[in-house]
CSV table of C-alpha atoms in Angstrom, one decimal:
chain,number,residue,atom,x,y,z
A,1007,MET,CA,69.4,88.1,70.7
A,1008,VAL,CA,68.8,90.7,73.3
A,1009,HIS,CA,72.0,92.2,74.8
A,1010,ASN,CA,72.4,92.2,78.6
A,1011,SER,CA,73.2,95.9,78.7
A,1012,ILE,CA,72.9,99.1,76.8
A,1013,ASP,CA,76.4,100.3,75.6
A,1014,LEU,CA,75.8,104.0,75.1
A,1015,ARG,CA,78.9,105.3,76.9
A,1016,ARG,CA,81.0,108.3,76.4
A,1017,ASP,CA,84.6,108.9,77.7
A,1018,PRO,CA,84.6,110.9,81.0
A,1019,ALA,CA,87.0,113.7,81.5
A,1020,GLY,CA,87.3,116.7,83.8
A,1021,GLU,CA,86.2,120.2,82.8
A,1022,GLN,CA,88.1,123.3,83.8
A,1023,GLY,CA,87.5,126.6,82.0
A,1024,GLY,CA,84.4,127.8,80.1
A,1025,ASP,CA,83.6,126.0,76.9
A,1026,ARG,CA,86.5,123.6,77.4
A,1027,PRO,CA,86.2,120.7,74.9
A,1028,ARG,CA,86.3,117.0,76.0
A,1029,ARG,CA,87.4,114.3,73.7
A,1030,SER,CA,85.9,110.8,73.2
A,1031,ARG,CA,86.5,108.0,70.8
A,1032,ARG,CA,83.6,109.1,68.7
A,1033,MET,CA,84.4,112.7,68.5
A,1034,THR,CA,85.3,114.4,65.2
A,1035,LEU,CA,86.8,117.8,64.5
A,1036,ARG,CA,83.2,119.2,64.5
A,1037,SER,CA,82.8,118.3,68.2
A,1038,VAL,CA,86.4,119.0,69.4
A,1039,THR,CA,85.9,122.7,68.6
A,1040,THR,CA,83.2,124.8,70.2
A,1041,ALA,CA,79.9,124.8,68.3
A,1042,VAL,CA,77.7,127.9,68.6
A,1043,MET,CA,74.2,127.9,67.3
A,1044,LEU,CA,72.7,130.9,65.7
A,1045,GLY,CA,69.0,131.0,66.3
A,1046,LEU,CA,66.1,133.1,64.9
A,1047,ALA,CA,63.4,133.4,67.5
A,1048,ALA,CA,60.3,135.5,68.0
A,1049,VAL,CA,60.5,138.0,70.8
A,1050,GLY,CA,59.2,136.4,74.0
A,1051,SER,CA,59.9,132.8,72.9
A,1052,ALA,CA,62.0,131.2,75.6
A,1053,PRO,CA,64.1,128.1,75.0
A,1054,ALA,CA,62.2,126.2,77.7
A,1055,ALA,CA,62.2,122.5,77.2
A,1056,ILE,CA,59.0,120.8,76.0
A,1057,ALA,CA,60.0,117.9,78.3
A,1058,GLN,CA,60.1,118.8,82.0
A,1059,PRO,CA,58.1,116.8,84.5
A,1060,VAL,CA,56.1,118.7,87.1
A,1061,ALA,CA,57.8,119.5,90.4
A,1062,ALA,CA,57.7,116.6,92.9
A,1063,ALA,CA,57.7,116.9,96.7
A,1064,ARG,CA,60.0,113.8,96.6
A,1065,ALA,CA,62.2,113.1,93.7
A,1066,PRO,CA,61.5,109.7,92.1
A,1067,ALA,CA,64.1,106.9,92.5
A,1068,LEU,CA,66.5,106.6,89.6
A,1069,LEU,CA,67.4,103.3,88.0
A,1070,PRO,CA,70.6,102.3,86.0
A,1071,LEU,CA,70.0,102.9,82.3
A,1072,GLU,CA,69.5,99.3,81.4
A,1073,GLN,CA,66.9,98.7,84.2
A,1074,ALA,CA,65.1,101.9,83.3
A,1075,PHE,CA,65.0,100.9,79.6
A,1076,MET,CA,63.6,97.4,80.4
A,1077,LYS,CA,61.0,98.9,82.8
A,1078,ALA,CA,59.7,101.3,80.2
A,1079,ALA,CA,59.7,98.7,77.4
A,1080,THR,CA,58.1,95.8,79.3
A,1081,ASP,CA,55.5,98.2,80.9
A,1082,LEU,CA,54.5,99.3,77.4
A,1083,PHE,CA,54.4,95.9,75.7
A,1084,ALA,CA,52.4,94.4,78.6
A,1085,LYS,CA,49.6,96.7,77.4
A,1086,LEU,CA,49.4,95.3,73.9
A,1087,PRO,CA,46.3,93.2,73.0
A,1088,ALA,CA,46.9,89.5,73.6
A,1089,GLY,CA,45.3,86.5,71.9
A,1090,GLY,CA,44.1,88.5,68.9
A,1091,GLY,CA,46.7,87.3,66.4
A,1092,GLU,CA,49.7,89.1,65.0
A,1093,VAL,CA,50.3,92.7,65.9
A,1094,THR,CA,52.2,94.8,63.4
A,1095,MET,CA,54.3,97.8,64.3
A,1096,VAL,CA,56.8,100.2,62.8
A,1097,ILE,CA,59.4,102.2,64.8
A,1098,ASP,CA,59.6,105.9,64.0
A,1099,PRO,CA,63.2,106.6,65.1
A,1100,LEU,CA,63.5,107.8,68.7
A,1101,ILE,CA,64.6,111.4,69.3
A,1102,ASP,CA,65.8,113.7,72.0
A,1103,GLY,CA,62.7,115.0,73.7
A,1104,ILE,CA,64.0,118.6,73.9
A,1105,THR,CA,66.1,119.1,70.8
A,1106,GLY,CA,64.4,116.7,68.4
A,1107,ILE,CA,67.8,115.3,67.4
A,1108,GLN,CA,68.6,111.6,66.9
A,1109,SER,CA,71.7,110.6,68.9
A,1110,ALA,CA,73.8,107.5,69.4
A,1111,ALA,CA,71.7,106.8,72.5
A,1112,THR,CA,68.3,107.1,70.7
A,1113,ARG,CA,69.5,104.9,67.9
A,1114,GLY,CA,70.7,102.4,70.4
A,1115,PHE,CA,67.2,102.3,71.8
A,1116,ASP,CA,65.7,101.8,68.3
A,1117,ARG,CA,67.9,98.6,68.0
A,1118,ARG,CA,67.1,97.4,71.4
A,1119,ILE,CA,63.3,97.7,71.0
A,1120,ALA,CA,63.5,95.6,67.8
A,1121,GLU,CA,65.7,93.0,69.5
A,1122,LEU,CA,63.4,92.9,72.6
A,1123,VAL,CA,60.3,92.4,70.5
A,1124,ALA,CA,61.9,89.6,68.5
A,1125,GLU,CA,63.1,87.9,71.7
A,1126,ARG,CA,60.1,88.2,74.0
A,1127,TYR,CA,57.0,89.1,72.0
A,1128,PRO,CA,56.5,86.6,69.2
A,1129,HIS,CA,53.0,87.9,68.4
A,1130,VAL,CA,54.4,91.3,67.6
A,1131,LYS,CA,56.0,91.9,64.1
A,1132,VAL,CA,58.2,94.9,63.7
A,1133,LEU,CA,58.1,96.1,60.1
A,1134,ALA,CA,60.8,98.2,58.5
A,1135,PHE,CA,59.9,101.9,58.7
A,1136,THR,CA,59.0,102.5,55.0
A,1137,PRO,CA,56.1,104.4,53.5
A,1138,GLU,CA,54.5,101.1,52.4
A,1139,ASN,CA,54.8,99.5,55.8
A,1140,VAL,CA,53.5,102.7,57.6
A,1141,ALA,CA,50.3,102.4,55.6
A,1142,LYS,CA,49.6,98.8,56.8
A,1143,ALA,CA,51.0,98.7,60.4
A,1144,ARG,CA,48.6,98.9,63.2
A,1145,PHE,CA,51.0,100.7,65.6
A,1146,VAL,CA,53.7,103.3,65.4
A,1147,PHE,CA,56.3,103.0,68.2
A,1148,ILE,CA,57.6,106.5,69.2
A,1149,GLY,CA,60.0,107.5,72.0
A,1150,THR,CA,62.0,110.3,73.5
A,1151,PHE,CA,65.1,110.3,75.7
A,1152,ASN,CA,66.4,113.5,77.3
A,1153,THR,CA,67.8,115.1,80.4
A,1154,ILE,CA,65.6,116.4,83.2
A,1155,ASN,CA,65.9,117.7,86.7
A,1156,ASN,CA,64.6,114.7,88.6
A,1157,ALA,CA,62.7,116.9,91.2
A,1158,GLY,CA,61.0,118.8,88.4
A,1159,GLN,CA,62.7,122.1,89.3
A,1160,PRO,CA,62.9,124.3,86.1
A,1161,GLY,CA,66.2,125.9,87.1
A,1162,GLY,CA,67.7,122.8,88.7
A,1163,ASP,CA,70.7,120.7,87.4
A,1164,ARG,CA,69.9,118.1,84.8
A,1165,ASP,CA,70.6,115.1,87.0
A,1166,ALA,CA,68.5,112.3,85.3
A,1167,PHE,CA,67.5,110.9,81.9
A,1168,TRP,CA,63.8,110.6,81.2
A,1169,ILE,CA,62.7,107.7,78.9
A,1170,CYS,CA,59.3,107.9,77.3
A,1171,PHE,CA,57.8,105.2,75.1
A,1172,ALA,CA,54.4,105.3,73.4
A,1173,LEU,CA,52.4,103.3,70.9
A,1174,VAL,CA,50.3,105.3,68.4
A,1175,GLU,CA,47.3,103.5,66.9
A,1176,ARG,CA,47.5,104.7,63.4
A,1177,GLU,CA,43.9,104.3,62.2
A,1178,ALA,CA,42.4,105.4,65.5
A,1179,LYS,CA,44.7,108.4,65.5
A,1180,THR,CA,45.2,108.1,69.2
A,1181,VAL,CA,47.8,107.1,71.8
A,1182,TYR,CA,47.1,103.4,72.6
A,1183,ALA,CA,49.7,103.0,75.4
A,1184,ARG,CA,52.5,104.9,77.1
A,1185,SER,CA,55.2,104.2,79.6
A,1186,VAL,CA,58.0,106.2,81.3
A,1187,ALA,CA,61.1,105.6,83.4
A,1188,ARG,CA,64.0,107.6,84.7
A,1189,SER,CA,67.6,106.7,84.9
A,1190,THR,CA,70.9,108.0,86.3
A,1191,VAL,CA,72.9,110.1,83.9
A,1192,GLY,CA,76.1,108.1,83.8
A,1193,ASP,CA,78.3,107.7,80.7
A,1194,VAL,CA,75.7,107.9,78.0
A,1195,ASP,CA,76.6,108.8,74.4
A,1196,ILE,CA,74.0,111.5,73.4
A,1197,ALA,CA,76.2,112.9,70.6
A,1198,PRO,CA,74.1,113.7,67.5
A,1199,ALA,CA,73.9,111.1,64.7
A,1200,ALA,CA,76.0,112.0,61.7
A,1201,SER,CA,73.2,113.5,59.5
A,1202,HIS,CA,72.1,115.6,62.5
A,1203,ALA,CA,75.6,116.6,63.5
A,1204,ASP,CA,76.4,117.8,59.9
A,1205,SER,CA,73.1,119.7,59.5
A,1206,PRO,CA,73.8,123.5,59.4
A,1207,VAL,CA,70.4,124.3,61.0
A,1208,TRP,CA,68.6,123.3,64.2
A,1209,GLY,CA,65.0,123.9,65.1
A,1210,LEU,CA,61.7,122.2,66.0
A,1211,ASP,CA,59.1,122.2,63.3
A,1212,ALA,CA,55.4,121.3,63.8
A,1213,ALA,CA,55.9,117.6,63.0
A,1214,THR,CA,58.8,117.2,65.5
A,1215,ARG,CA,56.9,119.0,68.2
A,1216,ALA,CA,53.8,116.9,67.6
A,1217,TYR,CA,56.0,113.7,67.9
A,1218,ILE,CA,57.4,114.9,71.3
A,1219,GLU,CA,54.0,115.9,72.6
A,1220,ALA,CA,52.4,112.6,71.6
A,1221,CYS,CA,54.9,110.8,73.8
A,1222,GLN,CA,55.4,113.2,76.7
A,1223,ARG,CA,52.0,114.9,77.1
A,1224,SER,CA,49.6,112.1,76.4
A,1225,GLN,CA,47.6,109.3,78.0
A,1226,PRO,CA,45.9,106.3,76.4
A,1227,GLY,CA,43.1,107.6,74.2
A,1228,THR,CA,44.7,111.0,73.7
A,1229,PRO,CA,44.3,112.2,70.1
A,1230,VAL,CA,47.5,112.5,68.1
A,1231,SER,CA,48.1,115.7,66.2
A,1232,PRO,CA,47.6,115.6,62.4
A,1233,ALA,CA,50.9,117.5,62.2
A,1234,TYR,CA,52.5,114.1,63.1
A,1235,LEU,CA,50.1,111.6,61.6
A,1236,ASP,CA,49.8,113.2,58.2
A,1237,GLN,CA,53.6,113.2,57.6
A,1238,LEU,CA,54.3,109.6,58.5
A,1239,GLY,CA,55.0,108.5,55.0
A,1240,ALA,CA,57.3,111.4,54.5
A,1241,ALA,CA,59.0,110.6,57.8
A,1242,ALA,CA,59.8,107.1,56.6
A,1243,ARG,CA,61.3,108.5,53.4
A,1244,ILE,CA,63.3,111.0,55.5
A,1245,ARG,CA,64.8,108.1,57.5
A,1246,GLU,CA,65.8,106.4,54.2
A,1247,ALA,CA,67.4,109.6,52.9
A,1248,GLY,CA,69.3,110.1,56.1
A,1249,ALA,CA,70.7,106.6,55.9
A,1250,ALA,CA,71.8,107.2,52.3
A,1251,TYR,CA,73.5,110.4,53.3
A,1252,GLU,CA,75.4,108.7,56.1
A,1253,ALA,CA,76.4,105.9,53.8
A,1254,GLY,CA,78.0,108.5,51.4
A,1255,ASP,CA,75.4,108.0,48.7
A,1256,HIS,CA,74.6,111.7,48.3
A,1257,ARG,CA,72.8,111.6,45.0
A,1258,ARG,CA,70.4,109.0,46.3
A,1259,ALA,CA,70.0,111.0,49.5
A,1260,ARG,CA,69.1,114.1,47.5
A,1261,ASP,CA,66.6,112.2,45.4
A,1262,LEU,CA,65.0,110.7,48.5
A,1263,TYR,CA,64.8,114.0,50.3
A,1264,ARG,CA,63.1,115.5,47.2
A,1265,GLU,CA,60.6,112.6,47.3
A,1266,ALA,CA,59.9,113.2,51.0
A,1267,GLN,CA,59.4,116.9,50.4
A,1268,ALA,CA,56.8,116.2,47.8
A,1269,GLN,CA,54.7,113.9,50.1
A,1270,PRO,CA,52.0,115.2,52.5
A,1271,GLY,CA,53.6,117.0,55.4
A,1272,GLY,CA,57.0,116.6,53.9
A,1273,ASP,CA,58.0,120.3,53.7
A,1274,GLN,CA,60.0,120.1,56.9
A,1275,LEU,CA,63.1,121.7,58.3
A,1276,ARG,CA,64.9,118.3,58.5
A,1277,VAL,CA,64.2,117.8,54.8
A,1278,LEU,CA,65.7,121.2,53.9
A,1279,ASN,CA,68.7,120.3,56.1
A,1280,GLY,CA,69.1,117.0,54.2
A,1281,LEU,CA,68.7,118.7,50.8
A,1282,TYR,CA,71.3,121.3,51.8
A,1283,LEU,CA,73.8,118.7,52.9
A,1284,SER,CA,73.2,116.6,49.7
A,1285,TYR,CA,73.5,119.6,47.4
A,1286,ALA,CA,76.7,120.7,49.1
A,1287,ALA,CA,78.3,117.3,49.0
A,1288,LEU,CA,77.4,117.0,45.2
A,1289,GLY,CA,78.9,120.5,44.5
A,1290,GLU,CA,75.5,122.0,43.6
A,1291,THR,CA,76.4,125.3,45.3
A,1292,GLY,CA,73.5,127.4,43.9
A,1293,ALA,CA,70.9,124.9,45.0
A,1294,ALA,CA,72.6,124.6,48.4
A,1295,ASP,CA,72.6,128.4,49.0
A,1296,GLU,CA,69.0,128.7,48.0
A,1297,THR,CA,68.0,125.9,50.3
A,1298,PHE,CA,69.9,127.5,53.2
A,1299,GLY,CA,68.0,130.8,52.5
A,1300,GLN,CA,64.8,128.9,52.7
A,1301,MET,CA,65.8,127.5,56.1
A,1302,VAL,CA,66.5,131.1,57.3
A,1303,GLU,CA,63.1,132.2,56.2
A,1304,ARG,CA,61.6,129.1,57.9
A,1305,GLY,CA,63.2,130.4,61.0
A,1306,PHE,CA,61.3,133.6,60.9
A,1307,SER,CA,58.1,131.7,60.4
A,1308,LEU,CA,58.8,129.0,63.1
A,1309,GLY,CA,60.0,131.5,65.6
A,1310,ARG,CA,63.2,129.6,66.3
A,1311,LEU,CA,66.1,128.3,64.3
A,1312,GLY,CA,69.7,127.5,65.0
A,1313,VAL,CA,72.6,127.8,62.5
A,1314,LYS,CA,75.9,126.1,63.5
A,1315,PHE,CA,79.1,128.1,63.7
A,1316,LEU,CA,82.2,126.3,65.1
A,1317,PHE,CA,84.5,128.5,67.3
A,1318,GLU,CA,87.9,127.7,68.7
A,1319,PRO,CA,87.6,126.8,72.5
A,1320,ASN,CA,87.3,129.8,74.8
A,1321,SER,CA,87.5,132.1,71.8
A,1322,THR,CA,85.5,134.2,69.4
A,1323,ALA,CA,87.6,133.0,66.4
A,1324,PHE,CA,86.0,130.6,64.0
A,1325,ASN,CA,87.4,127.1,63.7
A,1326,ALA,CA,90.7,127.2,61.8
A,1327,ASP,CA,89.8,124.3,59.5
A,1328,ARG,CA,88.5,125.9,56.3
A,1329,LYS,CA,86.6,122.8,55.4
A,1330,LEU,CA,84.3,123.5,58.3
A,1331,SER,CA,84.2,127.3,58.2
A,1332,ALA,CA,84.3,128.0,54.5
A,1333,SER,CA,80.5,128.2,54.2
A,1334,TYR,CA,80.1,130.8,57.0
A,1335,PRO,CA,80.3,133.9,54.8
A,1336,ALA,CA,77.6,132.6,52.5
A,1337,TRP,CA,75.4,131.7,55.5
A,1338,LEU,CA,75.9,135.2,57.0
A,1339,ARG,CA,75.1,136.8,53.7
A,1340,GLU,CA,71.9,134.8,53.3
A,1341,ILE,CA,70.8,135.6,56.9
A,1342,ALA,CA,71.5,139.3,56.4
A,1343,MET,CA,69.8,139.4,53.0
A,1344,ARG,CA,66.7,137.6,54.2
A,1345,ALA,CA,66.4,139.7,57.4
A,1346,THR,CA,66.7,142.9,55.3
A,1347,ARG,CA,64.1,141.7,52.9
A,1348,ALA,CA,61.8,140.8,55.8
A,1349,GLY,CA,62.3,144.3,57.3
A,1350,VAL,CA,63.1,143.0,60.8
A,1351,CYS,CA,65.5,144.0,63.5
A,1352,LEU,CA,67.4,141.3,65.4
A,1353,GLU,CA,68.5,140.8,69.0
A,1354,VAL,CA,71.6,138.6,69.0
A,1355,VAL,CA,71.7,136.6,72.2
A,1356,GLY,CA,74.7,134.4,73.1
A,1357,HIS,CA,74.5,131.2,75.1
A,1358,ALA,CA,77.0,128.8,76.8
A,1359,SER,CA,77.0,125.3,78.1
A,1360,ARG,CA,77.1,124.4,81.8
A,1361,THR,CA,80.9,124.2,82.2
A,1362,GLY,CA,83.3,126.7,83.7
A,1363,PRO,CA,82.6,129.7,85.9
A,1364,GLU,CA,79.3,131.6,85.4
A,1365,THR,CA,81.1,135.0,84.9
A,1366,LEU,CA,83.4,133.5,82.2
A,1367,ASN,CA,80.5,132.0,80.3
A,1368,ASP,CA,78.5,135.2,80.5
A,1369,ARG,CA,81.4,137.1,78.9
A,1370,LEU,CA,82.1,134.5,76.3
A,1371,SER,CA,78.5,134.2,75.2
A,1372,ARG,CA,78.2,138.0,74.9
A,1373,GLU,CA,81.5,138.3,72.9
A,1374,ARG,CA,80.5,135.6,70.5
A,1375,ALA,CA,77.1,137.3,69.9
A,1376,GLU,CA,79.0,140.6,69.3
A,1377,ARG,CA,81.3,138.8,66.8
A,1378,ILE,CA,78.3,137.4,64.9
A,1379,ALA,CA,76.6,140.9,65.0
A,1380,GLY,CA,79.8,142.5,63.7
A,1381,LEU,CA,80.1,140.2,60.8
A,1382,MET,CA,76.4,140.6,60.0
A,1383,SER,CA,76.8,144.3,59.9
A,1384,THR,CA,79.1,144.1,56.9
A,1385,GLN,CA,76.7,142.0,54.9
A,1386,ALA,CA,74.0,144.5,54.1
A,1387,PRO,CA,73.6,148.3,54.1
A,1388,GLY,CA,72.2,149.6,57.4
A,1389,MET,CA,72.4,146.1,59.0
A,1390,SER,CA,74.3,147.4,62.1
A,1391,GLN,CA,71.3,149.6,63.0
A,1392,ARG,CA,69.1,146.4,63.0
A,1393,LEU,CA,71.3,144.4,65.5
A,1394,ARG,CA,71.8,144.4,69.3
A,1395,ALA,CA,74.1,141.8,71.0
A,1396,THR,CA,73.7,140.3,74.5
A,1397,GLY,CA,74.8,137.2,76.4
A,1398,VAL,CA,73.0,135.0,78.9
A,1399,GLY,CA,75.7,132.4,79.7
A,1400,PHE,CA,74.3,129.0,80.6
A,1401,ARG,CA,71.0,130.2,82.1
A,1402,GLU,CA,69.0,128.9,79.2
A,1403,THR,CA,70.5,125.6,78.3
A,1404,LEU,CA,68.6,122.9,76.4
A,1405,VAL,CA,70.6,119.7,77.1
A,1406,GLY,CA,72.0,121.2,80.3
A,1407,LEU,CA,74.8,118.7,81.1
A,1408,PRO,CA,78.3,119.9,82.2
A,1409,ARG,CA,79.9,118.8,78.9
A,1410,ASP,CA,81.5,120.6,76.0
A,1411,ASP,CA,81.3,118.1,73.1
A,1412,ALA,CA,79.0,117.5,70.2
A,1413,SER,CA,76.1,116.4,72.6
A,1414,THR,CA,75.8,119.9,74.0
A,1415,ALA,CA,76.3,121.9,70.8
A,1416,VAL,CA,72.8,123.4,71.0
A,1417,ASP,CA,73.6,124.8,74.4
A,1418,ARG,CA,76.4,126.9,72.9
A,1419,ARG,CA,74.2,128.8,70.5
A,1420,VAL,CA,73.6,132.4,69.6
A,1421,GLU,CA,70.0,133.2,69.1
A,1422,PHE,CA,68.5,135.9,66.8
A,1423,LYS,CA,65.2,137.2,68.2
A,1424,THR,CA,63.2,139.2,65.8
A,1425,ALA,CA,61.9,142.6,66.9
A,1426,PRO,CA,60.1,145.5,65.3
A,1427,CYS,CA,62.4,148.2,64.1
A,1428,ALA,CA,62.0,151.5,66.0
């Protein structure tokens, strides 16, 4: 049965200083401490969001989340063919349209779409998202959900959520229908799902970018990139692998991630993340270290990559829980070794979330970048001459909300930008 409302709430709390954590019922130790992302980015690549509507002379009206969801969903399904028999569809899990991460909110939308179809559209059959069903479904439902500035001002506050739904016609390789809606921000739980929260690396590879663009930059009839279409079978297997990991079946997760990697288009960053987590959980340390190194090298090729380090709030000290920080020396060693092997110099740029005074966040972001650069300098001969540390505070946020919890971890990152050595 379709529920009357979407329950994607988070617990509100006030923010005081820079990087001050906020607690909620769903928060773990990972999100209570401050998460900083280490990124590898090509010079000149800015963290501008893929998803930002064009500036509007008059900001569109915002709806409560439930109404915005229903508007986008009913607008989309009204465009489906009628009277032609059963319509088959799979749902490729919805993602944040800026970070590419699945969250409690996007998974809530996944469930609601399936419920809504069962309740109101009897001619539409939602199939489980498996490689076998992908091969026979007519449509693939995709969707994004992320913060925006409602007036479309690039530097403005993120004061709205943007919902985008689309139906991809698989055999035609085009977008069949698309709908959008905007909602008030409210208490929405956008904390990353467990397999995304645990992943050591963040970044957007070609398949994820193509998914986002197919929803946000398309119209009916727009061709969909092969970078998305060609990996649909692998994407279905990745979903199964993530579910196995979150259920604690790490051996099955490892095997499913390996299967996904072997499929067309399956050599993706999210697969490497899943393999790393599975290897680490199984105690296969050598395989985990090698996989992490592959992700670092992927960062150089993609132009952007984030590696999670958890810091104590308002501090440059790593989290005191050794269960969380024990892997950091190995990570730093792999990053230094791969950077040395690649012969690149790195600009280390610290970032902060939109909480606390601007001057405090500028200082804290710079000091954390300096801490990372200092530790990197000890990992390889001559590394200190290859590094330069700076901080930009909260001027280049991705999520952009005034929160310090797991949902804004990517805003508290330190980016490495590759540069030619003088």
